[in-house]
mmCIF file of C-alpha atoms in Angstrom:
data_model
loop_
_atom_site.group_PDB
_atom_site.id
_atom_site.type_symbol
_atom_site.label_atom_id
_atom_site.label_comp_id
_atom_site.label_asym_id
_atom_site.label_seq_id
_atom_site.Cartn_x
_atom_site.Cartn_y
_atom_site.Cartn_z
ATOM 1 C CA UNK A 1 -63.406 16.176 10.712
ATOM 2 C CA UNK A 2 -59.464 16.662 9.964
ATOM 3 C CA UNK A 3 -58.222 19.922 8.981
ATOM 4 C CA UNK A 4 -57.141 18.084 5.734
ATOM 5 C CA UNK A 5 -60.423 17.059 4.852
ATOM 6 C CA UNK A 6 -61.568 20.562 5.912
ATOM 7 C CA UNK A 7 -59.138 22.432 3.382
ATOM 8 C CA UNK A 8 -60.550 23.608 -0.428
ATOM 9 C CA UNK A 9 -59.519 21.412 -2.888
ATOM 10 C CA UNK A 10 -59.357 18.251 -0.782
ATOM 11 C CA UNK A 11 -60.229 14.982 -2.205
ATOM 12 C CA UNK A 12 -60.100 11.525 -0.181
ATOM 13 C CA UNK A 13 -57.243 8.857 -1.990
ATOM 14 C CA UNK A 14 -59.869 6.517 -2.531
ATOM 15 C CA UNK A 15 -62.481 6.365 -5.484
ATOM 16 C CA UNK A 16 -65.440 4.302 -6.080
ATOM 17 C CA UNK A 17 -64.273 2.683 -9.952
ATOM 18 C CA UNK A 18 -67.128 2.574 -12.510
ATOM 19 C CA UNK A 19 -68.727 -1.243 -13.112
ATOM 20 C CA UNK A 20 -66.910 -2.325 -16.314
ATOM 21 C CA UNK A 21 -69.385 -4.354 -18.802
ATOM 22 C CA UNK A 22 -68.710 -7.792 -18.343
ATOM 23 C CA UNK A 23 -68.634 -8.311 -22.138
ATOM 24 C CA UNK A 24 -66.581 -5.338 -22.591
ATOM 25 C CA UNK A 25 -63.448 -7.495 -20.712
ATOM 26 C CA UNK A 26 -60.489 -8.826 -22.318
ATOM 27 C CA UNK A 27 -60.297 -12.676 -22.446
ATOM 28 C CA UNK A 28 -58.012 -13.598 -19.651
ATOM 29 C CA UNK A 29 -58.555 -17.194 -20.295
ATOM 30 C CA UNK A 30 -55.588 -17.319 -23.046
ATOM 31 C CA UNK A 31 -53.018 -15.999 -19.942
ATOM 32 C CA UNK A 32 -53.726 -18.785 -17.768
ATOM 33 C CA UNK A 33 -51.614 -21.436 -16.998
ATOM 34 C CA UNK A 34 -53.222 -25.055 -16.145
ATOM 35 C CA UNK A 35 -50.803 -26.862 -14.667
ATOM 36 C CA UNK A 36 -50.094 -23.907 -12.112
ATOM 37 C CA UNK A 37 -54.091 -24.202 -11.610
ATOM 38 C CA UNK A 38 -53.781 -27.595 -11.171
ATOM 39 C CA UNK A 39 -51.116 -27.491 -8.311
ATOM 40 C CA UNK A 40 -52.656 -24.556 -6.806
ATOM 41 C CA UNK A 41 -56.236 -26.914 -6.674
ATOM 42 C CA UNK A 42 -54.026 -30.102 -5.310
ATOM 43 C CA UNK A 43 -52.709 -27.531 -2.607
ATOM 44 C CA UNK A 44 -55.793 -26.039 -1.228
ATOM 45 C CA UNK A 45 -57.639 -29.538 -1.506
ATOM 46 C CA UNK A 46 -54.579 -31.184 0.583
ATOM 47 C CA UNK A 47 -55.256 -28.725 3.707
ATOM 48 C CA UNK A 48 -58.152 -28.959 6.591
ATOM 49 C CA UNK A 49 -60.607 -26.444 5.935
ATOM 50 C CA UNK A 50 -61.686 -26.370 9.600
ATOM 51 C CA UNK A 51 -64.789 -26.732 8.744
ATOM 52 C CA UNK A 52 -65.507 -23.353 7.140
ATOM 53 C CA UNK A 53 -66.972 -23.712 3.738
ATOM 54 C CA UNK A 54 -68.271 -20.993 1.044
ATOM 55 C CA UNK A 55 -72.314 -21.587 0.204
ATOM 56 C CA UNK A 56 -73.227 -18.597 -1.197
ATOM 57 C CA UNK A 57 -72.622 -14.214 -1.043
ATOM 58 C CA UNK A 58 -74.085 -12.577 2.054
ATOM 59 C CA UNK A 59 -76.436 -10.749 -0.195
ATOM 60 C CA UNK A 60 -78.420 -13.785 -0.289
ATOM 61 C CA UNK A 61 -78.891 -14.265 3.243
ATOM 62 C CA UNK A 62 -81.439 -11.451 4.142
ATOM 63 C CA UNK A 63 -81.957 -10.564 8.074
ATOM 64 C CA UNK A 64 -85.889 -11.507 8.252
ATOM 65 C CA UNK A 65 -86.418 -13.384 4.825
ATOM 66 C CA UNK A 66 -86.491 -16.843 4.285
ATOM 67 C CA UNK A 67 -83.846 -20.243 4.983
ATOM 68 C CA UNK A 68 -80.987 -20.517 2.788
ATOM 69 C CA UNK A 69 -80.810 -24.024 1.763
ATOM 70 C CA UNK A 70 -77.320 -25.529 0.317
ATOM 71 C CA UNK A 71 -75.697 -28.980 0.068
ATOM 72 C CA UNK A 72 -72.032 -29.017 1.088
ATOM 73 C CA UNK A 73 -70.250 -31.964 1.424
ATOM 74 C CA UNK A 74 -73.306 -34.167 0.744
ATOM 75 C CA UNK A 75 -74.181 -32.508 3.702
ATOM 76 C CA UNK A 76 -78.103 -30.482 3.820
ATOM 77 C CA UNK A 77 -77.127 -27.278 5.532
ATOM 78 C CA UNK A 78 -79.556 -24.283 6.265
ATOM 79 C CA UNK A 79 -78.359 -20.638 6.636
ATOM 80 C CA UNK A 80 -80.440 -17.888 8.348
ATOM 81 C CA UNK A 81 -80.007 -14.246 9.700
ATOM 82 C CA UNK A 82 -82.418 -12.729 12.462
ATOM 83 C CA UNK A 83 -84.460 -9.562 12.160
ATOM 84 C CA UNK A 84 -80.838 -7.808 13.602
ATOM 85 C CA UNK A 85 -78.591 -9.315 11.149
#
């Protein structure tokens, strides 16, 4: 350990925030700006992905449980993780 960390009165510069209530949010939808979502969408659509593609969190892929099933693409694609990870 650092003497810094080792001194009274230390704290680290980062803090875990608190989970904010999902209801409790303010409505962000009146700030956005379509057409600048629609030029971002016609941006990102225009470039290769290289073959990468989202299908779900890593939560949902356990080591040791079962398949992961998606359709990407119209294309049946199965995710798994061994017992390691």
């Amino acid at each position: 350990m650092s003497d810094r960390a080792e001194r009274a009165g230390w704290t680290p510069p980062l803090r875990r925030r608190r989970r904010s209530d999902w209801a409790t949010q303010a409505p962000t939808w009146r700030e956005a700006r379509p057409a600048l979502i629609a030029d971002a969408l016609k941006r990102a659509s225009g470039r290769p992905c290289g073959n990468w593609f989202v299908v779900g969190a890593s939560r949902d892929v356990r080591a040791g449980d079962r398949p992961y099933g998606r359709t990407v693409g119209g294309v049946e694609v199965v995710l798994w993780r061994s017992d390691t990870g």
